[in-house]
Amino acid sequence: MTVTYRAATPADYEPLADMARQSWVETFGYLYNEADLNAFIGPVFGPDGLGRELSDPAFQIRLAEADGRIVGFAKIGPVTMPGPLPAPAIELNQLYVLKPWHGRGVAPALMDWALDNAHATGAQFVHLSVYAENARAKAFYTRYGFTEIGRYGFVVGNQVDDERIWSKPL
């Protein structure tokens, strides 16, 4: 099945939010009780989170679609992690791919887009955060030249996770 890529629009909110929730729960849902999971997912992927970002020119979102369905996305925007961090910078806020599409070139295509567009903004660094125990993501980011430069507590409901800050000069 062919994967196509395009810029997200506000009209993509519902299917994108559904895909993002599914991907996040597939990857991290086992770590949290239901209350903590819902406390995180609602604001992040809801109308005031992802829905607002789709209309905010500070964010760029790229979709990967197969057979009319969103199977992955990448989002870049302002740096939200605690710092000080090298600047000027942009954050790769999210890069999610549904599990059936892992290993099929979707994540590299989205990462290439994110790095190209981050560079086009004039940023000199791209920062991202990754759960300390997410070995698959850390291996992927290492292949792209990202290195760990810090850590912080990532809050999901009442739980605080060990999140690592990674960076790459452009």
CSV table of N, CA and C in Angstrom, one decimal:
chain,number,residue,atom,x,y,z
A,1,MET,N,0.8,-1.2,0.0
A,1,MET,CA,0.0,0.0,0.0
A,1,MET,C,0.9,1.2,0.0
A,2,THR,N,0.6,2.2,-0.8
A,2,THR,CA,1.3,3.4,-1.0
A,2,THR,C,1.0,4.4,0.1
A,3,VAL,N,2.1,5.0,0.7
A,3,VAL,CA,1.9,6.1,1.7
A,3,VAL,C,2.1,7.4,1.0
A,4,THR,N,1.2,8.3,1.3
A,4,THR,CA,1.4,9.7,0.8
A,4,THR,C,1.5,10.6,1.9
A,5,TYR,N,2.1,11.8,1.7
A,5,TYR,CA,2.4,12.8,2.7
A,5,TYR,C,1.8,14.1,2.3
A,6,ARG,N,1.4,14.8,3.3
A,6,ARG,CA,0.8,16.2,3.1
A,6,ARG,C,0.8,17.0,4.4
A,7,ALA,N,0.6,18.3,4.2
A,7,ALA,CA,0.5,19.1,5.4
A,7,ALA,C,-0.9,18.9,6.0
A,8,ALA,N,-1.0,18.9,7.3
A,8,ALA,CA,-2.3,18.8,8.0
A,8,ALA,C,-3.0,20.1,8.0
A,9,THR,N,-4.3,20.1,8.0
A,9,THR,CA,-5.2,21.3,8.1
A,9,THR,C,-6.1,21.1,9.3
A,10,PRO,N,-6.7,22.2,9.7
A,10,PRO,CA,-7.7,22.1,10.8
A,10,PRO,C,-8.8,21.0,10.6
A,11,ALA,N,-9.1,20.8,9.3
A,11,ALA,CA,-10.2,19.8,9.0
A,11,ALA,C,-9.7,18.4,9.4
A,12,ASP,N,-8.4,18.2,9.6
A,12,ASP,CA,-7.9,16.8,9.9
A,12,ASP,C,-8.0,16.5,11.4
A,13,TYR,N,-8.5,17.4,12.2
A,13,TYR,CA,-8.4,17.3,13.6
A,13,TYR,C,-8.9,15.9,14.1
A,14,GLU,N,-10.2,15.6,13.8
A,14,GLU,CA,-10.8,14.4,14.4
A,14,GLU,C,-9.9,13.1,14.0
A,15,PRO,N,-9.7,12.8,12.7
A,15,PRO,CA,-8.9,11.6,12.4
A,15,PRO,C,-7.5,11.7,13.0
A,16,LEU,N,-6.9,12.9,13.0
A,16,LEU,CA,-5.5,13.0,13.5
A,16,LEU,C,-5.5,12.7,15.0
A,17,ALA,N,-6.5,13.3,15.7
A,17,ALA,CA,-6.5,13.1,17.2
A,17,ALA,C,-6.8,11.6,17.5
A,18,ASP,N,-7.6,11.0,16.7
A,18,ASP,CA,-7.9,9.5,16.9
A,18,ASP,C,-6.6,8.7,16.7
A,19,MET,N,-5.9,9.0,15.7
A,19,MET,CA,-4.6,8.3,15.4
A,19,MET,C,-3.6,8.5,16.4
A,20,ALA,N,-3.5,9.8,16.9
A,20,ALA,CA,-2.5,10.2,17.9
A,20,ALA,C,-2.8,9.4,19.2
A,21,ARG,N,-4.0,9.4,19.6
A,21,ARG,CA,-4.4,8.7,20.8
A,21,ARG,C,-4.1,7.2,20.7
A,22,GLN,N,-4.5,6.6,19.6
A,22,GLN,CA,-4.2,5.2,19.4
A,22,GLN,C,-2.7,4.9,19.5
A,23,SER,N,-1.9,5.7,18.8
A,23,SER,CA,-0.5,5.5,18.8
A,23,SER,C,0.1,5.6,20.2
A,24,TRP,N,-0.3,6.7,20.9
A,24,TRP,CA,0.2,6.9,22.2
A,24,TRP,C,-0.2,5.8,23.2
A,25,VAL,N,-1.4,5.4,23.1
A,25,VAL,CA,-1.8,4.3,24.0
A,25,VAL,C,-1.2,3.0,23.7
A,26,GLU,N,-1.0,2.7,22.4
A,26,GLU,CA,-0.3,1.5,21.9
A,26,GLU,C,1.1,1.4,22.5
A,27,THR,N,1.8,2.6,22.5
A,27,THR,CA,3.2,2.7,23.0
A,27,THR,C,3.3,2.8,24.5
A,28,PHE,N,2.5,3.6,25.1
A,28,PHE,CA,2.7,3.9,26.5
A,28,PHE,C,1.6,3.6,27.5
A,29,GLY,N,0.5,3.2,26.9
A,29,GLY,CA,-0.7,2.9,27.8
A,29,GLY,C,-0.5,2.0,28.9
A,30,TYR,N,0.4,1.0,28.7
A,30,TYR,CA,0.6,0.0,29.8
A,30,TYR,C,1.3,0.6,31.0
A,31,LEU,N,1.8,1.8,30.9
A,31,LEU,CA,2.5,2.4,32.0
A,31,LEU,C,1.6,3.1,33.1
A,32,TYR,N,0.3,3.3,32.7
A,32,TYR,CA,-0.5,4.2,33.5
A,32,TYR,C,-1.8,3.6,33.9
A,33,ASN,N,-2.4,4.1,35.0
A,33,ASN,CA,-3.8,3.7,35.3
A,33,ASN,C,-4.7,4.6,34.4
A,34,GLU,N,-5.9,4.2,34.4
A,34,GLU,CA,-6.9,4.9,33.5
A,34,GLU,C,-7.0,6.3,33.8
A,35,ALA,N,-7.1,6.7,35.0
A,35,ALA,CA,-7.3,8.1,35.4
A,35,ALA,C,-6.1,9.0,34.9
A,36,ASP,N,-4.9,8.5,35.1
A,36,ASP,CA,-3.7,9.3,34.6
A,36,ASP,C,-3.6,9.3,33.1
A,37,LEU,N,-3.9,8.2,32.5
A,37,LEU,CA,-4.0,8.2,31.0
A,37,LEU,C,-4.9,9.2,30.5
A,38,ASN,N,-6.1,9.2,31.0
A,38,ASN,CA,-7.2,10.1,30.5
A,38,ASN,C,-6.8,11.6,30.8
A,39,ALA,N,-6.2,11.8,32.0
A,39,ALA,CA,-5.8,13.2,32.3
A,39,ALA,C,-4.8,13.7,31.4
A,40,PHE,N,-4.0,12.9,30.8
A,40,PHE,CA,-3.0,13.3,29.8
A,40,PHE,C,-3.5,13.4,28.4
A,41,ILE,N,-4.2,12.4,28.0
A,41,ILE,CA,-4.7,12.3,26.6
A,41,ILE,C,-5.7,13.4,26.3
A,42,GLY,N,-6.6,13.7,27.2
A,42,GLY,CA,-7.6,14.7,26.9
A,42,GLY,C,-7.0,16.0,26.5
A,43,PRO,N,-6.2,16.6,27.4
A,43,PRO,CA,-5.7,18.0,27.0
A,43,PRO,C,-4.7,17.9,25.9
A,44,VAL,N,-3.8,16.9,25.8
A,44,VAL,CA,-2.8,16.9,24.7
A,44,VAL,C,-3.4,16.7,23.3
A,45,PHE,N,-4.4,15.8,23.2
A,45,PHE,CA,-4.9,15.5,21.9
A,45,PHE,C,-6.3,16.1,21.7
A,46,GLY,N,-6.8,16.8,22.6
A,46,GLY,CA,-8.1,17.4,22.6
A,46,GLY,C,-8.1,18.7,21.8
A,47,PRO,N,-9.3,19.4,21.7
A,47,PRO,CA,-9.4,20.6,20.9
A,47,PRO,C,-8.5,21.7,21.4
A,48,ASP,N,-8.2,21.8,22.7
A,48,ASP,CA,-7.4,22.9,23.2
A,48,ASP,C,-5.9,22.5,23.0
A,49,GLY,N,-5.6,21.3,22.7
A,49,GLY,CA,-4.2,20.9,22.5
A,49,GLY,C,-3.9,20.8,21.0
A,50,LEU,N,-4.0,19.6,20.5
A,50,LEU,CA,-3.7,19.3,19.1
A,50,LEU,C,-4.7,20.1,18.2
A,51,GLY,N,-5.9,20.2,18.6
A,51,GLY,CA,-6.9,21.0,17.7
A,51,GLY,C,-6.5,22.4,17.6
A,52,ARG,N,-6.0,23.1,18.6
A,52,ARG,CA,-5.5,24.5,18.5
A,52,ARG,C,-4.2,24.5,17.7
A,53,GLU,N,-3.3,23.6,17.9
A,53,GLU,CA,-2.1,23.6,17.2
A,53,GLU,C,-2.2,23.5,15.7
A,54,LEU,N,-3.3,22.8,15.2
A,54,LEU,CA,-3.5,22.7,13.8
A,54,LEU,C,-3.8,24.1,13.1
A,55,SER,N,-4.2,25.0,13.9
A,55,SER,CA,-4.5,26.4,13.4
A,55,SER,C,-3.4,27.4,13.8
A,56,ASP,N,-2.5,27.0,14.5
A,56,ASP,CA,-1.4,27.9,15.1
A,56,ASP,C,-0.3,27.9,14.1
A,57,PRO,N,0.1,29.0,13.5
A,57,PRO,CA,1.2,29.1,12.5
A,57,PRO,C,2.6,28.8,13.1
A,58,ALA,N,2.7,28.7,14.5
A,58,ALA,CA,3.9,28.4,15.1
A,58,ALA,C,4.2,26.9,15.0
A,59,PHE,N,3.2,26.1,14.6
A,59,PHE,CA,3.4,24.6,14.5
A,59,PHE,C,3.2,24.2,13.0
A,60,GLN,N,4.0,23.2,12.6
A,60,GLN,CA,3.8,22.6,11.3
A,60,GLN,C,3.6,21.1,11.6
A,61,ILE,N,2.6,20.6,10.9
A,61,ILE,CA,2.2,19.1,11.1
A,61,ILE,C,2.2,18.5,9.7
A,62,ARG,N,2.8,17.4,9.6
A,62,ARG,CA,2.9,16.6,8.4
A,62,ARG,C,2.2,15.2,8.6
A,63,LEU,N,1.3,14.9,7.7
A,63,LEU,CA,0.6,13.6,7.9
A,63,LEU,C,1.1,12.5,6.9
A,64,ALA,N,1.1,11.3,7.3
A,64,ALA,CA,1.4,10.2,6.5
A,64,ALA,C,0.1,9.4,6.3
A,65,GLU,N,-0.4,9.2,5.1
A,65,GLU,CA,-1.7,8.5,4.9
A,65,GLU,C,-1.5,7.3,4.0
A,66,ALA,N,-2.3,6.3,4.3
A,66,ALA,CA,-2.4,5.1,3.5
A,66,ALA,C,-3.9,4.7,3.3
A,67,ASP,N,-4.3,4.6,2.1
A,67,ASP,CA,-5.7,4.2,1.8
A,67,ASP,C,-6.7,5.2,2.5
A,68,GLY,N,-6.3,6.5,2.5
A,68,GLY,CA,-7.2,7.5,3.1
A,68,GLY,C,-7.2,7.6,4.6
A,69,ARG,N,-6.3,6.9,5.3
A,69,ARG,CA,-6.3,6.8,6.7
A,69,ARG,C,-4.9,7.4,7.2
A,70,ILE,N,-4.9,8.2,8.2
A,70,ILE,CA,-3.7,8.7,8.8
A,70,ILE,C,-3.0,7.5,9.5
A,71,VAL,N,-1.7,7.3,9.1
A,71,VAL,CA,-0.9,6.2,9.8
A,71,VAL,C,0.3,6.7,10.5
A,72,GLY,N,0.5,8.0,10.4
A,72,GLY,CA,1.6,8.6,11.1
A,72,GLY,C,1.6,10.1,11.0
A,73,PHE,N,2.3,10.8,11.8
A,73,PHE,CA,2.5,12.3,11.7
A,73,PHE,C,3.7,12.8,12.5
A,74,ALA,N,4.2,13.9,12.0
A,74,ALA,CA,5.2,14.6,12.8
A,74,ALA,C,4.8,16.1,13.0
A,75,LYS,N,5.2,16.6,14.2
A,75,LYS,CA,4.8,18.0,14.5
A,75,LYS,C,6.0,18.7,15.0
A,76,ILE,N,6.3,19.9,14.4
A,76,ILE,CA,7.4,20.7,14.9
A,76,ILE,C,6.8,22.0,15.4
A,77,GLY,N,7.5,22.6,16.4
A,77,GLY,CA,7.0,23.9,16.9
A,77,GLY,C,7.9,24.5,17.9
A,78,PRO,N,7.4,25.4,18.7
A,78,PRO,CA,8.3,26.1,19.7
A,78,PRO,C,8.8,25.1,20.7
A,79,VAL,N,9.9,25.4,21.3
A,79,VAL,CA,10.5,24.5,22.3
A,79,VAL,C,9.7,24.7,23.6
A,80,THR,N,9.2,23.6,24.2
A,80,THR,CA,8.4,23.6,25.4
A,80,THR,C,9.1,22.9,26.6
A,81,MET,N,10.2,22.3,26.3
A,81,MET,CA,10.9,21.6,27.4
A,81,MET,C,11.7,22.6,28.3
A,82,PRO,N,11.9,22.2,29.5
A,82,PRO,CA,12.7,23.0,30.4
A,82,PRO,C,14.1,23.2,29.9
A,83,GLY,N,14.7,24.3,30.2
A,83,GLY,CA,16.1,24.5,29.7
A,83,GLY,C,17.0,25.1,30.8
A,84,PRO,N,18.1,25.6,30.5
A,84,PRO,CA,18.5,26.2,29.2
A,84,PRO,C,18.9,25.1,28.2
A,85,LEU,N,18.5,25.4,26.9
A,85,LEU,CA,18.8,24.5,25.8
A,85,LEU,C,19.5,25.3,24.7
A,86,PRO,N,20.3,24.7,23.9
A,86,PRO,CA,20.9,25.5,22.8
A,86,PRO,C,19.9,26.1,21.9
A,87,ALA,N,20.1,27.3,21.5
A,87,ALA,CA,19.2,28.1,20.6
A,87,ALA,C,19.9,28.8,19.5
A,88,PRO,N,19.2,29.3,18.5
A,88,PRO,CA,17.8,29.1,18.3
A,88,PRO,C,17.4,27.7,17.9
A,89,ALA,N,16.3,27.3,18.3
A,89,ALA,CA,15.9,25.9,18.2
A,89,ALA,C,14.4,25.8,17.9
A,90,ILE,N,14.1,24.6,17.4
A,90,ILE,CA,12.7,24.2,17.2
A,90,ILE,C,12.6,22.8,17.8
A,91,GLU,N,11.4,22.4,18.3
A,91,GLU,CA,11.2,21.1,18.9
A,91,GLU,C,10.4,20.2,18.0
A,92,LEU,N,10.9,19.0,17.9
A,92,LEU,CA,10.1,17.9,17.3
A,92,LEU,C,9.2,17.5,18.4
A,93,ASN,N,8.0,18.0,18.4
A,93,ASN,CA,7.1,17.8,19.5
A,93,ASN,C,6.5,16.4,19.5
A,94,GLN,N,6.3,15.9,18.3
A,94,GLN,CA,5.7,14.5,18.2
A,94,GLN,C,6.1,13.9,16.9
A,95,LEU,N,6.4,12.6,16.9
A,95,LEU,CA,6.6,11.8,15.7
A,95,LEU,C,6.0,10.5,16.0
A,96,TYR,N,4.8,10.2,15.5
A,96,TYR,CA,4.0,9.0,15.9
A,96,TYR,C,3.7,8.2,14.6
A,97,VAL,N,3.9,6.9,14.7
A,97,VAL,CA,3.6,6.0,13.5
A,97,VAL,C,2.9,4.8,14.1
A,98,LEU,N,1.7,4.5,13.6
A,98,LEU,CA,1.0,3.3,14.1
A,98,LEU,C,1.8,2.0,13.9
A,99,LYS,N,1.7,1.1,14.8
A,99,LYS,CA,2.6,-0.1,14.8
A,99,LYS,C,2.6,-0.9,13.5
A,100,PRO,N,1.5,-1.1,12.8
A,100,PRO,CA,1.6,-1.8,11.6
A,100,PRO,C,2.5,-1.2,10.5
A,101,TRP,N,2.8,0.1,10.7
A,101,TRP,CA,3.6,0.8,9.8
A,101,TRP,C,5.0,1.0,10.2
A,102,HIS,N,5.4,0.5,11.4
A,102,HIS,CA,6.8,0.5,11.8
A,102,HIS,C,7.6,-0.3,10.8
A,103,GLY,N,8.8,0.2,10.5
A,103,GLY,CA,9.7,-0.5,9.6
A,103,GLY,C,9.4,-0.4,8.1
A,104,ARG,N,8.5,0.5,7.8
A,104,ARG,CA,8.1,0.6,6.4
A,104,ARG,C,8.4,2.0,5.8
A,105,GLY,N,9.3,2.7,6.4
A,105,GLY,CA,9.8,4.0,5.9
A,105,GLY,C,9.0,5.2,6.2
A,106,VAL,N,8.0,5.1,7.0
A,106,VAL,CA,7.1,6.2,7.4
A,106,VAL,C,7.9,7.1,8.3
A,107,ALA,N,8.4,6.6,9.4
A,107,ALA,CA,9.1,7.4,10.4
A,107,ALA,C,10.3,8.2,9.7
A,108,PRO,N,11.2,7.5,8.9
A,108,PRO,CA,12.3,8.3,8.3
A,108,PRO,C,11.8,9.4,7.3
A,109,ALA,N,10.7,9.1,6.6
A,109,ALA,CA,10.2,10.2,5.7
A,109,ALA,C,9.7,11.4,6.6
A,110,LEU,N,9.0,11.1,7.7
A,110,LEU,CA,8.5,12.2,8.6
A,110,LEU,C,9.7,12.9,9.2
A,111,MET,N,10.7,12.2,9.6
A,111,MET,CA,11.9,12.8,10.3
A,111,MET,C,12.6,13.7,9.3
A,112,ASP,N,12.8,13.2,8.0
A,112,ASP,CA,13.5,14.0,7.0
A,112,ASP,C,12.7,15.3,6.8
A,113,TRP,N,11.4,15.2,6.7
A,113,TRP,CA,10.5,16.4,6.6
A,113,TRP,C,10.8,17.4,7.8
A,114,ALA,N,10.7,16.8,9.0
A,114,ALA,CA,10.9,17.6,10.2
A,114,ALA,C,12.2,18.4,10.2
A,115,LEU,N,13.3,17.7,9.9
A,115,LEU,CA,14.6,18.3,9.9
A,115,LEU,C,14.7,19.4,8.8
A,116,ASP,N,14.2,19.1,7.6
A,116,ASP,CA,14.3,20.1,6.5
A,116,ASP,C,13.5,21.3,6.9
A,117,ASN,N,12.3,21.1,7.5
A,117,ASN,CA,11.5,22.3,7.8
A,117,ASN,C,12.0,23.0,9.0
A,118,ALA,N,12.6,22.3,10.0
A,118,ALA,CA,13.2,23.0,11.1
A,118,ALA,C,14.4,23.9,10.6
A,119,HIS,N,15.2,23.4,9.7
A,119,HIS,CA,16.3,24.2,9.1
A,119,HIS,C,15.7,25.4,8.4
A,120,ALA,N,14.6,25.2,7.7
A,120,ALA,CA,14.0,26.3,6.9
A,120,ALA,C,13.5,27.4,7.8
A,121,THR,N,13.2,27.1,9.1
A,121,THR,CA,12.8,28.2,10.0
A,121,THR,C,13.9,29.0,10.5
A,122,GLY,N,15.2,28.6,10.2
A,122,GLY,CA,16.3,29.3,10.7
A,122,GLY,C,16.9,28.7,12.0
A,123,ALA,N,16.2,27.7,12.5
A,123,ALA,CA,16.7,27.1,13.7
A,123,ALA,C,18.1,26.5,13.5
A,124,GLN,N,18.9,26.5,14.6
A,124,GLN,CA,20.2,25.9,14.5
A,124,GLN,C,20.3,24.5,15.2
A,125,PHE,N,19.2,24.2,16.0
A,125,PHE,CA,19.1,23.0,16.7
A,125,PHE,C,17.7,22.5,16.6
A,126,VAL,N,17.6,21.1,16.7
A,126,VAL,CA,16.3,20.5,16.9
A,126,VAL,C,16.4,19.8,18.2
A,127,HIS,N,15.4,20.0,19.1
A,127,HIS,CA,15.3,19.3,20.4
A,127,HIS,C,14.1,18.4,20.3
A,128,LEU,N,14.1,17.3,21.1
A,128,LEU,CA,13.0,16.4,21.3
A,128,LEU,C,13.1,15.8,22.6
A,129,SER,N,12.0,15.2,23.1
A,129,SER,CA,12.1,14.4,24.3
A,129,SER,C,11.7,13.0,24.1
A,130,VAL,N,12.2,12.1,24.8
A,130,VAL,CA,11.9,10.7,24.7
A,130,VAL,C,11.9,10.0,26.0
A,131,TYR,N,10.9,9.1,26.3
A,131,TYR,CA,10.8,8.4,27.5
A,131,TYR,C,12.1,7.6,27.7
A,132,ALA,N,12.7,7.6,28.9
A,132,ALA,CA,14.0,7.0,29.1
A,132,ALA,C,14.1,5.6,28.7
A,133,GLU,N,13.0,4.8,28.8
A,133,GLU,CA,13.0,3.4,28.5
A,133,GLU,C,12.5,3.1,27.1
A,134,ASN,N,12.3,4.1,26.3
A,134,ASN,CA,11.9,3.8,24.9
A,134,ASN,C,13.1,3.5,24.0
A,135,ALA,N,13.6,2.3,24.0
A,135,ALA,CA,14.8,1.9,23.3
A,135,ALA,C,14.6,2.1,21.8
A,136,ARG,N,13.4,1.7,21.3
A,136,ARG,CA,13.2,1.9,19.8
A,136,ARG,C,13.4,3.3,19.4
A,137,ALA,N,12.8,4.2,20.1
A,137,ALA,CA,12.8,5.6,19.7
A,137,ALA,C,14.3,6.1,19.8
A,138,LYS,N,14.9,5.8,20.9
A,138,LYS,CA,16.3,6.3,21.1
A,138,LYS,C,17.2,5.7,20.0
A,139,ALA,N,17.1,4.5,19.6
A,139,ALA,CA,17.9,4.0,18.5
A,139,ALA,C,17.6,4.8,17.2
A,140,PHE,N,16.4,5.1,16.9
A,140,PHE,CA,16.0,5.8,15.7
A,140,PHE,C,16.6,7.2,15.8
A,141,TYR,N,16.5,7.9,16.9
A,141,TYR,CA,17.0,9.3,17.0
A,141,TYR,C,18.6,9.3,16.9
A,142,THR,N,19.2,8.2,17.5
A,142,THR,CA,20.6,8.1,17.4
A,142,THR,C,21.1,8.0,15.9
A,143,ARG,N,20.4,7.3,15.1
A,143,ARG,CA,20.7,7.1,13.7
A,143,ARG,C,20.7,8.5,13.0
A,144,TYR,N,19.9,9.4,13.5
A,144,TYR,CA,19.8,10.7,12.9
A,144,TYR,C,20.7,11.8,13.5
A,145,GLY,N,21.6,11.3,14.4
A,145,GLY,CA,22.6,12.2,15.0
A,145,GLY,C,22.2,13.0,16.2
A,146,PHE,N,21.0,12.6,16.8
A,146,PHE,CA,20.6,13.2,18.0
A,146,PHE,C,21.4,12.6,19.2
A,147,THR,N,21.7,13.5,20.2
A,147,THR,CA,22.3,13.0,21.4
A,147,THR,C,21.6,13.5,22.6
A,148,GLU,N,21.7,12.7,23.7
A,148,GLU,CA,21.0,13.1,24.9
A,148,GLU,C,21.8,14.3,25.6
A,149,ILE,N,21.0,15.3,26.0
A,149,ILE,CA,21.6,16.5,26.6
A,149,ILE,C,21.0,16.9,27.9
A,150,GLY,N,20.0,16.2,28.4
A,150,GLY,CA,19.3,16.5,29.6
A,150,GLY,C,18.2,15.6,29.9
A,151,ARG,N,17.5,15.9,31.0
A,151,ARG,CA,16.4,15.1,31.4
A,151,ARG,C,15.4,16.0,32.2
A,152,TYR,N,14.2,15.5,32.3
A,152,TYR,CA,13.2,16.2,33.2
A,152,TYR,C,12.0,15.3,33.5
A,153,GLY,N,11.2,15.7,34.4
A,153,GLY,CA,10.0,14.9,34.8
A,153,GLY,C,8.9,15.2,33.9
A,154,PHE,N,8.4,14.2,33.1
A,154,PHE,CA,7.3,14.3,32.2
A,154,PHE,C,6.0,13.8,32.9
A,155,VAL,N,5.1,14.7,33.1
A,155,VAL,CA,3.9,14.5,33.9
A,155,VAL,C,2.8,13.9,33.1
A,156,VAL,N,2.3,12.7,33.5
A,156,VAL,CA,1.1,12.1,33.0
A,156,VAL,C,0.1,11.8,34.1
A,157,GLY,N,-0.9,12.7,34.2
A,157,GLY,CA,-1.8,12.6,35.3
A,157,GLY,C,-1.0,12.9,36.6
A,158,ASN,N,-1.0,11.9,37.5
A,158,ASN,CA,-0.3,12.1,38.8
A,158,ASN,C,1.0,11.4,38.8
A,159,GLN,N,1.4,10.8,37.6
A,159,GLN,CA,2.7,10.1,37.5
A,159,GLN,C,3.7,11.0,36.8
A,160,VAL,N,5.0,10.9,37.3
A,160,VAL,CA,6.1,11.7,36.7
A,160,VAL,C,7.1,10.6,36.2
A,161,ASP,N,7.3,10.7,34.9
A,161,ASP,CA,8.2,9.8,34.2
A,161,ASP,C,9.6,10.4,33.9
A,162,ASP,N,10.6,9.6,33.8
A,162,ASP,CA,11.9,10.0,33.4
A,162,ASP,C,12.0,10.3,31.9
A,163,GLU,N,12.0,11.5,31.5
A,163,GLU,CA,12.0,11.9,30.1
A,163,GLU,C,13.4,12.5,29.8
A,164,ARG,N,13.9,12.1,28.7
A,164,ARG,CA,15.3,12.6,28.3
A,164,ARG,C,15.1,13.6,27.1
A,165,ILE,N,16.0,14.6,27.2
A,165,ILE,CA,16.0,15.6,26.2
A,165,ILE,C,17.2,15.3,25.2
A,166,TRP,N,16.9,15.3,24.0
A,166,TRP,CA,17.8,15.0,22.9
A,166,TRP,C,17.9,16.2,22.0
A,167,SER,N,19.1,16.4,21.4
A,167,SER,CA,19.3,17.5,20.5
A,167,SER,C,20.1,17.1,19.3
A,168,LYS,N,20.0,17.9,18.3
A,168,LYS,CA,20.8,17.7,17.1
A,168,LYS,C,21.1,19.1,16.5
A,169,PRO,N,22.3,19.4,16.2
A,169,PRO,CA,22.6,20.7,15.5
A,169,PRO,C,22.2,20.5,14.0
A,170,LEU,N,21.7,21.6,13.5
A,170,LEU,CA,21.4,21.6,12.0
A,170,LEU,C,22.5,22.2,11.2
